[in-house]
XYZ file of C-alpha atoms in Angstrom:
468
model
C -150.073 -238.671 194.220
C -148.438 -238.582 191.783
C -144.623 -240.061 192.330
C -141.763 -237.344 192.761
C -138.095 -237.101 191.133
C -135.382 -238.392 192.746
C -132.911 -235.638 193.500
C -129.334 -237.547 193.737
C -126.948 -235.106 196.160
C -123.591 -234.560 194.964
C -120.490 -235.564 197.128
C -119.268 -231.979 196.262
C -116.070 -232.808 194.999
C -114.461 -233.155 191.629
C -115.743 -236.664 191.088
C -119.689 -235.546 191.740
C -121.388 -238.487 193.626
C -120.829 -241.745 195.981
C -122.663 -244.749 195.110
C -122.831 -247.683 197.566
C -121.941 -251.066 196.261
C -123.301 -254.628 198.003
C -124.253 -255.418 201.234
C -123.275 -253.691 203.807
C -122.661 -250.342 201.228
C -118.955 -250.214 200.081
C -118.929 -246.749 199.096
C -117.456 -246.057 196.124
C -116.602 -242.150 193.973
C -118.565 -243.005 190.273
C -118.581 -240.960 187.204
C -121.595 -240.648 185.342
C -121.985 -242.547 182.463
C -124.882 -241.559 179.524
C -124.206 -244.316 177.498
C -123.465 -247.491 179.730
C -126.414 -249.195 181.389
C -124.243 -250.888 184.385
C -122.673 -249.676 187.306
C -118.710 -250.374 187.324
C -116.670 -250.527 190.067
C -112.948 -250.800 190.849
C -112.195 -254.487 191.726
C -109.121 -255.204 194.283
C -107.210 -256.508 190.990
C -107.861 -252.908 190.042
C -104.572 -251.845 192.181
C -101.235 -253.856 192.290
C -97.812 -253.752 194.079
C -96.417 -252.281 191.012
C -98.840 -249.459 191.568
C -98.452 -246.677 193.767
C -100.199 -246.546 197.784
C -102.631 -244.563 196.992
C -103.879 -246.288 194.128
C -107.093 -247.095 195.483
C -107.982 -244.021 196.686
C -107.080 -242.703 192.844
C -109.372 -244.868 191.237
C -112.355 -243.386 193.805
C -112.362 -247.234 196.028
C -112.421 -250.283 195.720
C -115.333 -252.577 195.815
C -115.012 -256.403 196.717
C -117.370 -258.267 196.096
C -116.372 -261.401 198.497
C -117.251 -258.977 201.154
C -121.069 -258.438 200.129
C -123.442 -260.502 201.161
C -125.504 -260.196 198.758
C -123.828 -261.009 195.523
C -124.429 -263.042 192.686
C -122.200 -263.593 190.549
C -122.788 -263.972 186.808
C -118.929 -264.636 185.357
C -116.098 -262.408 183.181
C -117.752 -260.521 180.121
C -115.924 -258.421 177.697
C -116.260 -254.758 178.756
C -117.208 -253.547 175.064
C -119.025 -250.013 176.118
C -116.045 -248.041 174.317
C -114.442 -250.793 172.236
C -114.700 -248.937 168.877
C -112.662 -246.332 170.840
C -109.984 -248.506 171.795
C -110.715 -248.866 175.650
C -111.419 -252.619 176.367
C -111.164 -255.239 179.369
C -112.865 -258.178 181.006
C -115.375 -257.613 184.094
C -116.803 -259.654 186.519
C -120.310 -259.126 186.376
C -122.798 -259.933 188.704
C -126.225 -258.902 190.636
C -126.060 -256.548 194.054
C -127.485 -254.020 195.760
C -127.212 -250.305 194.827
C -127.155 -247.382 197.378
C -128.234 -244.082 196.214
C -126.697 -242.255 199.339
C -123.597 -242.080 201.258
C -122.919 -241.088 205.201
C -122.888 -237.697 206.103
C -124.919 -236.950 202.999
C -127.477 -235.488 205.608
C -130.609 -237.351 203.535
C -132.101 -240.320 203.320
C -131.498 -242.987 201.399
C -132.678 -245.821 198.638
C -131.622 -249.683 197.984
C -132.126 -251.139 194.689
C -131.627 -254.814 195.083
C -130.553 -257.034 192.204
C -128.973 -254.959 189.936
C -126.405 -255.616 187.453
C -123.085 -254.452 188.234
C -119.600 -255.018 187.299
C -116.085 -254.734 189.128
C -113.587 -253.929 186.859
C -109.375 -254.315 187.144
C -108.327 -252.650 183.741
C -107.214 -249.146 183.378
C -108.346 -248.395 180.401
C -111.463 -247.518 182.609
C -109.409 -245.774 185.652
C -112.405 -244.490 187.564
C -115.851 -246.395 188.550
C -119.055 -245.786 186.319
C -122.329 -245.110 187.040
C -124.477 -246.282 184.024
C -128.354 -244.352 183.757
C -128.589 -245.111 180.404
C -131.938 -247.348 179.908
C -131.756 -250.445 178.323
C -131.334 -253.920 179.816
C -127.991 -255.924 179.608
C -127.980 -259.351 177.662
C -125.146 -261.627 179.360
C -124.611 -263.861 176.574
C -121.955 -266.926 175.666
C -120.038 -267.699 172.706
C -122.802 -270.783 172.143
C -125.905 -267.962 172.447
C -124.677 -265.707 169.857
C -123.820 -268.323 167.209
C -127.694 -269.133 167.230
C -128.718 -269.807 170.442
C -131.139 -266.977 172.838
C -129.480 -263.520 173.218
C -132.077 -262.808 175.583
C -132.160 -265.602 178.434
C -129.850 -263.758 180.942
C -131.417 -260.155 181.059
C -131.079 -257.735 183.451
C -132.958 -254.675 183.855
C -131.170 -251.091 183.961
C -131.390 -249.552 187.168
C -133.505 -246.225 185.578
C -135.912 -249.369 184.371
C -136.136 -250.207 187.487
C -136.632 -246.742 189.333
C -139.400 -246.509 187.112
C -141.020 -250.517 186.743
C -141.269 -249.756 190.814
C -142.721 -246.326 190.535
C -139.743 -244.835 192.643
C -139.798 -241.892 189.612
C -142.650 -240.298 187.577
C -140.748 -241.820 184.307
C -138.185 -242.733 182.423
C -136.024 -239.893 182.286
C -133.009 -237.313 183.791
C -131.051 -234.422 184.048
C -127.497 -234.261 184.282
C -124.528 -232.000 184.484
C -120.695 -232.720 185.926
C -121.079 -229.167 187.703
C -118.082 -227.013 187.709
C -115.729 -227.078 190.687
C -113.702 -223.950 189.589
C -117.090 -221.310 189.161
C -118.112 -219.920 192.546
C -117.929 -221.757 195.657
C -117.772 -225.188 193.129
C -120.625 -225.676 191.837
C -121.068 -229.328 192.388
C -123.091 -231.806 189.910
C -126.716 -232.249 189.405
C -128.131 -235.847 188.847
C -132.109 -235.721 189.130
C -134.383 -239.408 188.068
C -137.441 -238.481 186.572
C -137.264 -234.949 186.241
C -134.391 -231.978 185.965
C -132.855 -229.062 188.179
C -134.487 -226.014 186.222
C -132.388 -223.971 188.395
C -129.265 -225.123 186.938
C -129.339 -224.237 183.129
C -130.778 -221.277 180.516
C -133.390 -223.395 178.171
C -132.739 -223.812 174.510
C -135.149 -223.965 171.918
C -133.636 -227.229 170.512
C -135.058 -230.256 171.154
C -133.796 -233.545 169.733
C -134.999 -237.033 168.330
C -132.796 -240.021 170.428
C -131.130 -241.825 167.585
C -132.217 -245.252 165.849
C -129.111 -246.775 167.780
C -129.952 -247.052 171.075
C -126.522 -247.645 172.267
C -125.442 -244.474 170.668
C -128.716 -242.577 171.061
C -127.665 -238.873 172.098
C -126.595 -237.585 168.788
C -125.932 -233.917 167.593
C -124.734 -231.890 164.525
C -121.532 -230.089 166.009
C -121.707 -227.233 163.455
C -118.884 -225.113 164.802
C -116.907 -224.504 167.620
C -115.551 -221.051 168.150
C -113.385 -218.933 171.205
C -115.600 -216.207 173.219
C -113.399 -212.882 172.410
C -111.458 -214.437 169.781
C -111.942 -214.837 165.410
C -110.701 -218.558 166.034
C -113.168 -221.293 164.605
C -111.598 -224.780 165.420
C -113.943 -226.759 163.520
C -113.542 -226.694 159.807
C -116.329 -228.490 158.723
C -119.507 -229.791 160.870
C -119.513 -233.304 161.870
C -121.924 -235.585 163.689
C -121.104 -236.240 167.302
C -122.087 -239.011 170.156
C -122.533 -237.387 173.143
C -121.240 -239.713 175.847
C -119.936 -238.879 179.518
C -118.306 -242.494 180.127
C -114.849 -241.249 178.405
C -113.820 -237.763 179.255
C -112.677 -236.647 175.970
C -113.334 -234.682 172.695
C -112.693 -236.401 169.708
C -112.114 -234.146 166.540
C -111.130 -235.170 163.010
C -107.586 -234.646 161.990
C -107.886 -231.022 160.525
C -109.277 -229.808 163.928
C -106.687 -231.176 165.982
C -104.438 -229.150 163.716
C -106.192 -225.822 164.444
C -106.549 -226.957 168.052
C -102.486 -227.264 167.491
C -102.081 -223.465 166.303
C -104.588 -221.555 168.591
C -103.300 -223.501 172.218
C -99.953 -223.960 171.445
C -99.982 -227.733 171.971
C -97.938 -230.886 170.704
C -98.811 -234.537 169.694
C -96.768 -236.403 171.614
C -96.327 -239.881 168.897
C -95.184 -242.298 172.401
C -98.437 -242.152 174.660
C -100.691 -240.867 171.888
C -101.795 -238.150 173.376
C -101.141 -234.141 173.765
C -99.336 -233.670 176.378
C -98.892 -230.594 178.573
C -96.057 -229.344 180.610
C -95.964 -226.937 183.012
C -94.944 -224.247 180.307
C -97.394 -224.626 178.285
C -99.976 -225.192 181.136
C -99.436 -221.895 182.244
C -99.925 -220.126 178.676
C -103.049 -221.828 178.608
C -103.912 -220.100 182.081
C -103.321 -216.848 180.993
C -105.323 -217.636 177.576
C -108.379 -218.688 180.013
C -110.177 -219.605 176.737
C -113.552 -220.881 176.771
C -114.917 -222.646 173.886
C -118.339 -222.194 172.675
C -120.214 -226.054 170.782
C -123.111 -224.552 168.483
C -125.194 -227.891 167.653
C -128.435 -228.308 165.931
C -130.368 -231.571 165.259
C -127.921 -231.912 161.888
C -124.974 -230.307 160.843
C -126.824 -228.404 158.447
C -130.223 -227.651 160.603
C -131.115 -223.825 161.474
C -131.826 -223.919 164.691
C -128.935 -224.305 166.803
C -127.750 -223.708 170.129
C -124.752 -222.654 171.816
C -123.123 -224.063 174.501
C -120.179 -223.895 176.829
C -121.044 -226.002 179.998
C -123.965 -228.642 179.585
C -127.125 -229.721 180.872
C -128.482 -232.682 179.781
C -132.102 -233.923 179.724
C -133.050 -237.328 178.627
C -136.556 -238.146 178.142
C -136.976 -241.562 176.959
C -140.927 -242.075 176.880
C -140.762 -239.280 174.010
C -137.432 -240.240 172.744
C -136.109 -236.795 172.849
C -133.648 -235.069 174.635
C -131.853 -231.857 174.705
C -128.659 -229.975 175.524
C -128.613 -226.696 177.073
C -126.430 -224.048 178.756
C -125.812 -224.255 182.143
C -125.911 -221.097 184.493
C -123.772 -220.547 187.544
C -125.536 -218.395 190.154
C -124.238 -218.717 193.552
C -126.797 -219.375 196.340
C -129.823 -220.262 194.058
C -132.246 -222.777 195.439
C -133.048 -225.896 193.362
C -136.333 -225.760 191.206
C -137.010 -229.763 190.349
C -139.030 -230.250 187.789
C -141.243 -233.887 187.420
C -140.942 -234.830 183.321
C -144.712 -237.277 183.498
C -145.213 -240.294 182.172
C -145.947 -240.323 178.191
C -149.512 -241.677 179.290
C -150.104 -239.350 181.942
C -150.084 -236.193 179.236
C -148.559 -235.073 176.430
C -147.157 -232.103 178.286
C -143.302 -232.795 179.371
C -142.998 -230.340 182.284
C -145.728 -230.482 184.462
C -144.825 -230.233 188.037
C -142.165 -228.020 190.286
C -141.082 -229.248 193.205
C -139.154 -226.078 194.606
C -136.646 -227.294 197.308
C -133.716 -225.515 199.566
C -130.580 -227.626 199.619
C -130.742 -227.542 202.969
C -134.002 -229.458 203.638
C -134.541 -233.210 204.240
C -135.250 -235.552 201.995
C -138.452 -237.274 202.152
C -137.595 -241.356 202.103
C -138.750 -243.261 198.651
C -139.113 -239.787 197.192
C -135.494 -237.953 196.946
C -131.623 -240.284 197.081
C -128.428 -238.930 197.998
C -125.552 -240.642 196.524
C -122.143 -239.178 195.231
C -120.577 -240.498 192.127
C -117.158 -239.755 190.399
C -115.617 -237.017 187.927
C -116.339 -233.751 187.013
C -116.469 -235.400 183.118
C -119.736 -234.552 181.518
C -122.185 -234.042 179.865
C -122.058 -235.692 179.478
C -119.182 -234.621 181.227
C -119.301 -230.792 180.736
C -117.757 -229.974 178.019
C -114.894 -227.954 179.118
C -111.866 -228.087 177.309
C -109.214 -230.619 178.049
C -106.045 -230.203 176.047
C -105.967 -234.043 175.268
C -106.421 -235.211 171.975
C -106.170 -238.980 171.302
C -105.013 -240.819 167.833
C -106.329 -244.523 167.286
C -107.618 -246.581 164.169
C -111.189 -247.588 163.701
C -113.540 -249.372 161.647
C -115.822 -247.839 159.716
C -119.822 -248.008 159.043
C -122.883 -246.327 158.239
C -123.639 -243.483 161.135
C -127.302 -243.638 163.136
C -129.792 -241.766 161.943
C -131.078 -239.218 164.190
C -134.613 -240.659 163.820
C -137.239 -240.876 166.258
C -137.227 -244.678 167.780
C -138.280 -247.277 170.226
C -136.287 -247.034 173.711
C -138.100 -249.710 175.349
C -136.305 -252.445 176.956
C -136.699 -254.596 174.057
C -133.389 -252.473 172.998
C -130.697 -253.842 174.610
C -127.220 -253.999 175.927
C -125.483 -257.527 174.602
C -122.675 -258.639 176.684
C -120.191 -261.197 175.454
C -118.682 -263.778 177.532
C -114.836 -263.047 177.878
C -112.642 -265.653 175.947
C -111.220 -267.099 179.577
C -112.916 -266.928 182.705
C -109.439 -267.440 184.737
C -109.758 -264.842 187.845
C -106.003 -263.133 186.902
C -107.606 -261.969 183.624
C -110.192 -259.799 185.362
C -107.222 -257.738 184.949
C -106.385 -256.044 182.142
C -102.273 -254.793 180.813
C -102.313 -251.071 182.358
C -100.933 -248.102 180.414
C -98.714 -245.689 180.319
C -99.171 -243.327 183.533
C -99.548 -240.449 180.912
C -102.818 -242.786 179.283
C -104.242 -243.177 182.530
C -104.045 -239.841 184.353
C -104.177 -236.950 181.802
C -106.428 -234.782 182.156
C -109.613 -233.803 180.067
C -113.016 -232.622 180.422
C -115.179 -233.310 177.483
C -118.098 -235.710 175.976
C -118.322 -235.429 171.958
C -116.981 -238.296 169.890
C -116.907 -236.564 166.399
C -117.587 -238.323 162.925
C -117.969 -236.690 159.423
C -121.542 -238.512 157.499
C -120.273 -241.601 156.764
C -118.176 -243.113 160.066
C -120.359 -243.963 163.144
C -119.650 -240.846 165.813
C -117.298 -242.067 167.966
C -115.380 -243.889 165.145
C -113.416 -240.584 163.941
C -110.430 -242.214 162.145
C -110.711 -242.770 158.100
C -111.238 -246.612 157.063
C -108.015 -246.156 154.646
C -104.548 -248.129 155.780
C -103.723 -244.852 156.879
C -105.953 -244.249 159.591
C -103.386 -243.794 162.058
C -102.604 -240.295 160.737
C -106.090 -238.903 161.872
C -105.927 -237.841 165.347
C -108.893 -237.367 167.838
C -109.766 -235.089 170.330
C -111.511 -235.176 173.290
């Protein structure tokens, strides 16, 4: 009998899911990261005496690696996942167990041993993250990067481990962050080896994964509009990188100015954010605007789809992905579809598993976990009133071409400059930057700048504002 997909039940809260780190499991609320191949948990050093007493709870919970009997320390390494956006810090990397369930979930659970993890203290990444990208992680030293082997300390991703151990049928997943304000709090949905067909309206658009496997979910963002309005918020089409790791929309300066005019928001140069006071907040609630993102394979492609809240399906067997419009229907049962491995069939959707959410899950087939945040797509593309401005380097945009996404393509993590224990903790950001609320997944760029590197390469790059 073919292996069935693993359905990861949500926690039911805004954070989405919960993940157990270590032995015995320490349960942490985590955000799904479609770009990162590791799981990150907040270290005890992530909350200091200067922080509020509810810091551990605000950050989703703490993982103390010293209390895990299965932790195998690998050392301090730089968190360079979002370095091009200005987010950085160190992580204490190690191998440990991950448990895809949590107490009270009412399901069986799956524990995967020897997974690559990191504990973080930096507030650039305020919440824990659950990386579901399939590429391995290579832990390198400066000596290795200067001529030694960069693959000597390579560790497989969770998704690849599940496939290798025959726990899921294929190297694929379906994900949406949910919408806690819809119906009776529509929960997140995460399925490994398939997807939940009850959660979206299928689009006619299938995209090839990008050649750069660290920036593979590239789309052509052709327009941003407001439902029921003639406003067009994106003056010029751009390439966009879909990434749930950071919850903002990053847009070119001219688009940010349109957002200012339409929504009455103002740039705060101190925090480098668009801050929303109570008056602006109430005005935005009264406006009740819904944005529509029109995307295609490129900025001028004829086949497009319109997205307000997205559902992502990534099929690494065939190097393709699709972004579909979520649907919200009360009490609709799950409709779990299997994505078979490429060697089995050329037809992606071949098996349907209808499950009632109240039914129990069979061990080894369905996992329960809860991890954290209503950010999506990639976090669900909800309009956030959070627009950032930073300086970036320019280089060439990865092509939207089909590419090899096997374990040969990997994530290389470089050792931190110092291995002192206290250097796990990075300088804190201003509270407004740490706690600002936003809900979007796209990073925008024009044809000569990487999708996340929106700003100009000139000396005046600080004049560029980007939204997320």
